[in-house]
Short mmCIF file of C-alpha atoms in Angstrom, two decimals:
data_model
loop_
_atom_site.label_atom_id
_atom_site.label_comp_id
_atom_site.label_asym_id
_atom_site.label_seq_id
_atom_site.Cartn_x
_atom_site.Cartn_y
_atom_site.Cartn_z
CA MET A 1 3.02 4.88 23.73
CA ALA A 2 4.59 5.32 20.28
CA PHE A 3 7.91 7.17 20.28
CA GLU A 4 8.43 6.80 24.04
CA GLY A 5 11.74 4.99 23.56
CA LEU A 6 12.81 7.44 20.86
CA SER A 7 11.98 10.44 23.10
CA GLU A 8 14.03 9.00 25.96
CA LYS A 9 17.06 8.30 23.78
CA LEU A 10 16.97 11.74 22.15
CA SER A 11 16.70 13.39 25.59
CA ALA A 12 19.76 11.43 26.73
CA ALA A 13 21.73 12.56 23.65
CA PHE A 14 20.79 16.21 24.23
CA LYS A 15 21.61 15.97 27.95
CA LYS A 16 25.25 15.22 27.15
CA LEU A 17 25.48 18.46 25.18
CA ARG A 18 24.16 20.63 27.99
CA GLY A 19 26.70 22.49 30.02
CA LYS A 20 29.13 22.74 27.12
CA GLY A 21 30.04 26.35 26.37
CA ARG A 22 30.83 25.64 22.74
CA LEU A 23 30.36 22.57 20.62
CA SER A 24 33.22 20.95 18.75
CA GLU A 25 32.64 18.88 15.63
CA ALA A 26 33.43 15.82 17.76
CA ASP A 27 30.60 16.74 20.19
CA VAL A 28 28.15 17.10 17.31
CA LYS A 29 29.27 13.81 15.73
CA GLU A 30 28.87 11.97 19.04
CA ALA A 31 25.34 13.37 19.47
CA MET A 32 24.46 12.51 15.87
CA ARG A 33 25.63 8.93 16.37
CA GLU A 34 23.24 8.55 19.30
CA ILE A 35 20.36 10.23 17.43
CA ARG A 36 21.03 7.96 14.44
CA LEU A 37 20.84 4.82 16.61
CA ALA A 38 17.68 6.09 18.31
CA LEU A 39 15.95 6.66 14.96
CA LEU A 40 17.00 3.25 13.61
CA GLU A 41 15.69 1.57 16.76
CA ALA A 42 12.39 3.44 16.25
CA ASP A 43 12.21 1.62 12.88
CA VAL A 44 12.85 4.64 10.70
CA SER A 45 14.15 3.63 7.26
CA TYR A 46 17.97 3.48 7.07
CA LYS A 47 18.09 5.67 3.95
CA VAL A 48 15.87 8.30 5.61
CA VAL A 49 18.00 8.27 8.80
CA LYS A 50 21.22 8.67 6.80
CA GLN A 51 19.88 11.70 4.94
CA PHE A 52 18.35 13.21 8.10
CA ILE A 53 21.61 12.93 10.07
CA ALA A 54 23.59 14.45 7.18
CA GLN A 55 21.26 17.48 7.06
CA VAL A 56 21.26 18.02 10.83
CA THR A 57 25.06 17.63 11.03
CA GLU A 58 25.63 20.11 8.21
CA ARG A 59 23.46 22.70 9.94
CA ALA A 60 24.85 22.02 13.42
CA VAL A 61 28.51 22.16 12.41
CA GLY A 62 28.05 25.09 10.07
CA SER A 63 25.68 27.15 12.19
CA ASP A 64 26.74 30.19 14.12
CA VAL A 65 25.44 29.22 17.51
CA LEU A 66 22.84 31.83 18.41
CA GLU A 67 24.26 34.01 21.16
CA ALA A 68 21.22 33.72 23.42
CA LEU A 69 20.99 29.94 23.13
CA SER A 70 23.08 27.21 24.61
CA PRO A 71 24.66 24.85 22.07
CA ALA A 72 22.36 22.04 23.26
CA GLN A 73 19.29 24.19 22.59
CA THR A 74 20.61 25.02 19.12
CA ILE A 75 20.90 21.31 18.30
CA ILE A 76 17.40 20.68 19.69
CA LYS A 77 16.06 23.49 17.52
CA ILE A 78 17.73 22.10 14.40
CA VAL A 79 16.55 18.52 15.11
CA ASN A 80 13.01 19.81 15.73
CA GLU A 81 12.95 21.73 12.43
CA GLU A 82 14.39 18.83 10.44
CA LEU A 83 11.99 16.30 12.04
CA THR A 84 9.06 18.57 11.15
CA ALA A 85 10.33 18.90 7.56
CA LEU A 86 10.87 15.13 7.33
CA MET A 87 7.19 14.52 8.12
CA GLY A 88 6.00 17.03 5.55
CA GLY A 89 6.45 20.40 7.23
CA THR A 90 2.80 21.37 7.49
CA SER A 91 -0.43 19.42 7.87
CA THR A 92 -2.10 18.42 4.60
CA LYS A 93 -5.86 18.75 4.43
CA LEU A 94 -8.29 16.59 2.49
CA GLU A 95 -9.00 17.84 -1.01
CA ILE A 96 -12.61 18.95 -1.10
CA SER A 97 -14.33 18.96 -4.50
CA SER A 98 -15.82 22.25 -5.69
CA LYS A 99 -18.67 20.13 -7.10
CA PRO A 100 -19.99 17.80 -4.39
CA PRO A 101 -19.78 15.00 -3.57
CA THR A 102 -16.13 14.67 -2.61
CA VAL A 103 -15.21 11.01 -3.07
CA VAL A 104 -12.74 9.43 -0.65
CA MET A 105 -11.53 5.89 -1.33
CA MET A 106 -10.06 3.97 1.60
CA VAL A 107 -7.47 1.34 0.65
CA GLY A 108 -4.98 -0.88 2.48
CA LEU A 109 -4.12 -4.38 3.59
CA GLN A 110 -6.50 -6.54 5.59
CA GLY A 111 -6.25 -5.85 9.30
CA ALA A 112 -4.99 -2.26 9.03
CA GLY A 113 -8.30 -0.93 10.37
CA LYS A 114 -9.83 0.42 7.14
CA THR A 115 -13.50 -0.16 7.98
CA THR A 116 -13.32 1.37 11.47
CA THR A 117 -11.23 4.25 10.10
CA ALA A 118 -13.85 4.91 7.40
CA GLY A 119 -16.41 5.38 10.18
CA LYS A 120 -14.07 7.57 12.23
CA LEU A 121 -13.32 9.74 9.19
CA GLY A 122 -17.05 10.12 8.51
CA SER A 123 -17.59 11.20 12.11
CA LEU A 124 -14.70 13.70 11.97
CA LEU A 125 -15.97 15.23 8.71
CA ARG A 126 -19.51 15.53 10.03
CA LYS A 127 -18.18 17.55 12.98
CA LYS A 128 -16.74 19.91 10.36
CA GLY A 129 -20.18 20.41 8.82
CA LYS A 130 -20.00 17.74 6.10
CA LYS A 131 -22.71 15.21 5.28
CA PRO A 132 -20.91 11.90 4.61
CA LEU A 133 -22.21 8.64 3.14
CA LEU A 134 -20.33 5.46 4.09
CA VAL A 135 -20.13 2.83 1.34
CA ALA A 136 -19.68 -0.88 2.08
CA GLY A 137 -17.42 -1.91 -0.80
CA ASP A 138 -15.63 -4.84 0.85
CA VAL A 139 -17.64 -7.84 -0.35
CA TYR A 140 -15.05 -10.50 0.51
CA ARG A 141 -14.32 -10.23 4.21
CA PRO A 142 -17.07 -11.88 6.21
CA ALA A 143 -18.88 -9.32 8.35
CA ALA A 144 -17.19 -6.25 6.78
CA ILE A 145 -20.53 -4.96 5.49
CA LYS A 146 -22.23 -5.60 8.84
CA GLN A 147 -19.33 -3.92 10.66
CA LEU A 148 -19.76 -0.74 8.61
CA GLN A 149 -23.54 -0.78 9.12
CA VAL A 150 -23.11 -1.10 12.89
CA LEU A 151 -20.60 1.77 12.84
CA GLY A 152 -23.08 3.84 10.82
CA GLU A 153 -25.77 3.22 13.42
CA GLN A 154 -23.44 4.11 16.30
CA LEU A 155 -22.37 7.32 14.57
CA SER A 156 -25.78 8.15 13.02
CA LEU A 157 -24.23 8.14 9.55
CA PRO A 158 -25.98 6.72 6.46
CA VAL A 159 -24.44 3.53 5.03
CA PHE A 160 -24.91 2.34 1.45
CA ALA A 161 -24.67 -1.44 0.93
CA LEU A 162 -25.80 -3.84 -1.79
CA GLY A 163 -24.72 -7.05 -0.07
CA ASP A 164 -21.79 -9.27 -1.05
CA GLN A 165 -23.10 -10.59 -4.38
CA VAL A 166 -22.66 -7.31 -6.29
CA SER A 167 -19.30 -6.20 -7.70
CA PRO A 168 -17.50 -3.47 -5.71
CA VAL A 169 -17.29 -1.36 -8.88
CA GLU A 170 -21.08 -1.47 -9.27
CA ILE A 171 -21.54 -0.69 -5.56
CA ALA A 172 -19.28 2.38 -5.90
CA ARG A 173 -21.21 3.59 -8.98
CA LYS A 174 -24.62 3.12 -7.36
CA ALA A 175 -23.34 4.83 -4.19
CA MET A 176 -22.82 8.01 -6.20
CA ASP A 177 -26.51 8.03 -7.19
CA LYS A 178 -27.44 7.44 -3.56
CA ALA A 179 -25.25 10.35 -2.44
CA PHE A 180 -27.06 12.67 -4.85
CA SER A 181 -30.49 11.49 -3.68
CA LEU A 182 -29.56 11.95 0.01
CA ALA A 183 -27.78 15.27 -0.69
CA CYS A 184 -24.57 13.88 0.85
CA ASP A 185 -21.53 16.01 0.03
CA THR A 186 -18.92 13.34 0.89
CA VAL A 187 -18.72 9.68 -0.12
CA ILE A 188 -16.33 7.42 1.83
CA ILE A 189 -15.80 4.06 0.11
CA ASP A 190 -14.53 1.15 2.19
CA THR A 191 -12.67 -1.30 -0.10
CA ALA A 192 -11.39 -4.84 0.36
CA GLY A 193 -7.91 -5.59 1.58
CA ARG A 194 -5.82 -8.74 1.36
CA LEU A 195 -3.22 -10.10 3.69
CA HIS A 196 -0.69 -9.16 1.03
CA ILE A 197 -0.66 -7.06 -2.11
CA ASN A 198 -1.72 -8.97 -5.21
CA GLU A 199 -2.65 -8.14 -8.78
CA GLU A 200 -6.30 -9.10 -8.35
CA LEU A 201 -6.72 -6.63 -5.48
CA MET A 202 -4.98 -3.86 -7.39
CA ASP A 203 -7.05 -4.48 -10.52
CA GLU A 204 -10.23 -4.15 -8.53
CA LEU A 205 -9.06 -0.93 -6.87
CA ARG A 206 -8.01 0.50 -10.23
CA ASN A 207 -11.48 -0.34 -11.62
CA ILE A 208 -13.22 1.41 -8.70
CA LYS A 209 -10.92 4.39 -9.18
CA ALA A 210 -11.80 4.54 -12.91
CA ALA A 211 -15.52 4.26 -12.15
CA VAL A 212 -15.86 7.06 -9.58
CA ASN A 213 -12.72 9.25 -10.00
CA PRO A 214 -12.01 9.71 -6.27
CA HIS A 215 -10.67 13.07 -5.14
CA GLU A 216 -8.69 11.34 -2.39
CA ILE A 217 -7.26 7.83 -2.21
CA LEU A 218 -6.19 7.31 1.39
CA LEU A 219 -4.02 4.36 2.37
CA VAL A 220 -4.66 3.04 5.87
CA VAL A 221 -1.56 1.51 7.50
CA ASP A 222 -1.01 0.06 10.95
CA ALA A 223 1.78 1.78 12.92
CA MET A 224 2.55 -1.55 14.63
CA THR A 225 3.85 -3.00 11.32
CA GLY A 226 6.80 -0.56 11.33
CA GLN A 227 8.85 -0.51 8.13
CA ASP A 228 6.37 -2.87 6.43
CA ALA A 229 3.91 0.04 6.43
CA VAL A 230 6.36 2.08 4.33
CA THR A 231 6.85 -0.82 1.90
CA VAL A 232 3.07 -1.17 1.57
CA ALA A 233 2.77 2.59 0.95
CA GLU A 234 5.40 2.41 -1.81
CA SER A 235 3.56 -0.48 -3.49
CA PHE A 236 0.11 1.09 -3.33
CA ASN A 237 1.45 4.42 -4.53
CA GLY A 238 3.24 2.80 -7.45
CA GLU A 239 0.34 0.55 -8.46
CA LEU A 240 -2.64 2.79 -7.75
CA GLY A 241 -1.45 6.27 -6.83
CA ILE A 242 -2.38 7.46 -3.35
CA ASP A 243 -2.97 10.99 -2.07
CA GLY A 244 -2.11 10.43 1.55
CA LEU A 245 -2.04 8.06 4.49
CA ILE A 246 -3.91 7.40 7.68
CA VAL A 247 -1.70 5.74 10.30
CA THR A 248 -3.70 3.72 12.86
CA LYS A 249 -2.77 2.36 16.30
CA LEU A 250 -0.26 5.11 16.99
CA ASP A 251 -1.30 4.98 20.63
CA GLY A 252 0.08 1.46 20.99
CA ASP A 253 3.70 0.63 21.74
CA ALA A 254 4.56 0.93 18.06
CA ARG A 255 8.01 2.28 17.37
CA GLY A 256 6.37 4.74 15.01
CA GLY A 257 9.09 4.79 12.36
CA ALA A 258 6.52 4.61 9.56
CA VAL A 259 5.22 8.07 10.44
CA LEU A 260 8.73 9.47 10.16
CA SER A 261 9.73 7.60 6.98
CA VAL A 262 6.70 7.55 4.75
CA LYS A 263 6.71 11.13 3.41
CA ALA A 264 10.41 10.98 2.54
CA VAL A 265 10.07 7.56 0.86
CA THR A 266 6.77 7.99 -1.04
CA GLY A 267 6.35 11.76 -1.28
CA ARG A 268 2.83 11.28 0.12
CA PRO A 269 1.85 12.91 3.41
CA VAL A 270 0.28 11.38 6.49
CA LYS A 271 -3.08 13.17 6.68
CA PHE A 272 -4.63 11.59 9.79
CA VAL A 273 -3.54 9.45 12.73
CA GLY A 274 -5.63 7.04 14.78
CA MET A 275 -4.98 7.39 18.49
CA GLY A 276 -7.19 4.72 20.05
CA GLU A 277 -10.26 2.55 19.78
CA LYS A 278 -12.84 5.26 20.45
CA LEU A 279 -14.84 6.38 17.45
CA ASP A 280 -13.65 9.98 17.82
CA ALA A 281 -10.01 8.88 18.08
CA LEU A 282 -8.93 10.09 14.65
CA GLU A 283 -7.19 13.40 14.29
CA PRO A 284 -5.51 15.46 11.56
CA PHE A 285 -1.76 14.94 11.49
CA HIS A 286 0.41 17.95 12.36
CA PRO A 287 4.14 17.37 11.68
CA ASP A 288 5.24 20.22 13.98
CA ARG A 289 3.20 18.92 16.93
CA MET A 290 4.43 15.38 16.36
CA ALA A 291 8.07 16.55 16.26
CA SER A 292 7.54 18.45 19.51
CA ARG A 293 5.94 15.36 21.06
CA ILE A 294 8.81 13.10 19.93
CA LEU A 295 11.37 15.50 21.39
CA GLY A 296 9.27 15.79 24.54
CA MET A 297 10.61 19.32 24.94
CA GLY A 298 7.69 21.63 24.35
CA ASP A 299 8.90 24.05 27.03
CA ILE A 300 12.41 24.34 25.61
CA LEU A 301 11.06 24.79 22.09
CA SER A 302 8.74 27.58 23.28
CA LEU A 303 11.70 29.24 25.01
CA ILE A 304 13.76 29.04 21.80
CA GLU A 305 10.92 30.64 19.83
CA LYS A 306 10.66 33.47 22.37
CA ILE A 307 14.40 34.12 22.25
CA GLN A 308 14.35 34.23 18.44
CA SER A 309 11.33 36.48 18.09
#
């Protein structure tokens, strides 16, 4: 499970602080060194880790330890708050257009899970009362169109396809007409990926963007690729402009550092996470819940909240 190793190492660092009546600067520094190593091993970007540790240290050394809390609990509270802030603070919802349809463009490298994620997102939105149309805009990968059509059948969602001989820009344009005729209020466009980022791919994505003015451009990245996912996010954001990310395969043994780094590096939030192969295994991303899960200390955090309130 993602973050398992990180959770264990953080727990070990906090354990050493327990039982201490007061914390010296040396105690804090020792704990921070262990937290720093744990984050780096979880594949969090070095720059992000450096800044994170500096902020936590400043608060931990400068804070008046709350009378009702043990020093260890104070550090846990600070780390929890800073982790939550690092990942964006609060969950970021999809932007819904006041004039339907809302257009969502799915982008990313080949193999990140874009096509499956497009189907999962359609299913999630339908549960929220939306009427999505899936659009098969990847005309290069063999079987991508068929894959989306099969997903549509499994999920009982309409799929718009014009085969692989029509340009993706034309497919996107015609899909808008189809959405109006079917009274669909959401259009989810699956686009082609490459094994690496190249100018041809970006040109095509920019042309689709210009043709349909998407309300959301969501980058799909694979958690298993670690720091590469953050590099990909930087490139796509610089070349195309993205509104948010969907991180897939977070249920695997990924180190998960991308989830922790990407907001700080790109300024773009993670909006959804994929937690498995099942077609309902996509969920909105909540930074506070993820921080609590990483720390594996829900009970202690609840206790701290009670003491503070």
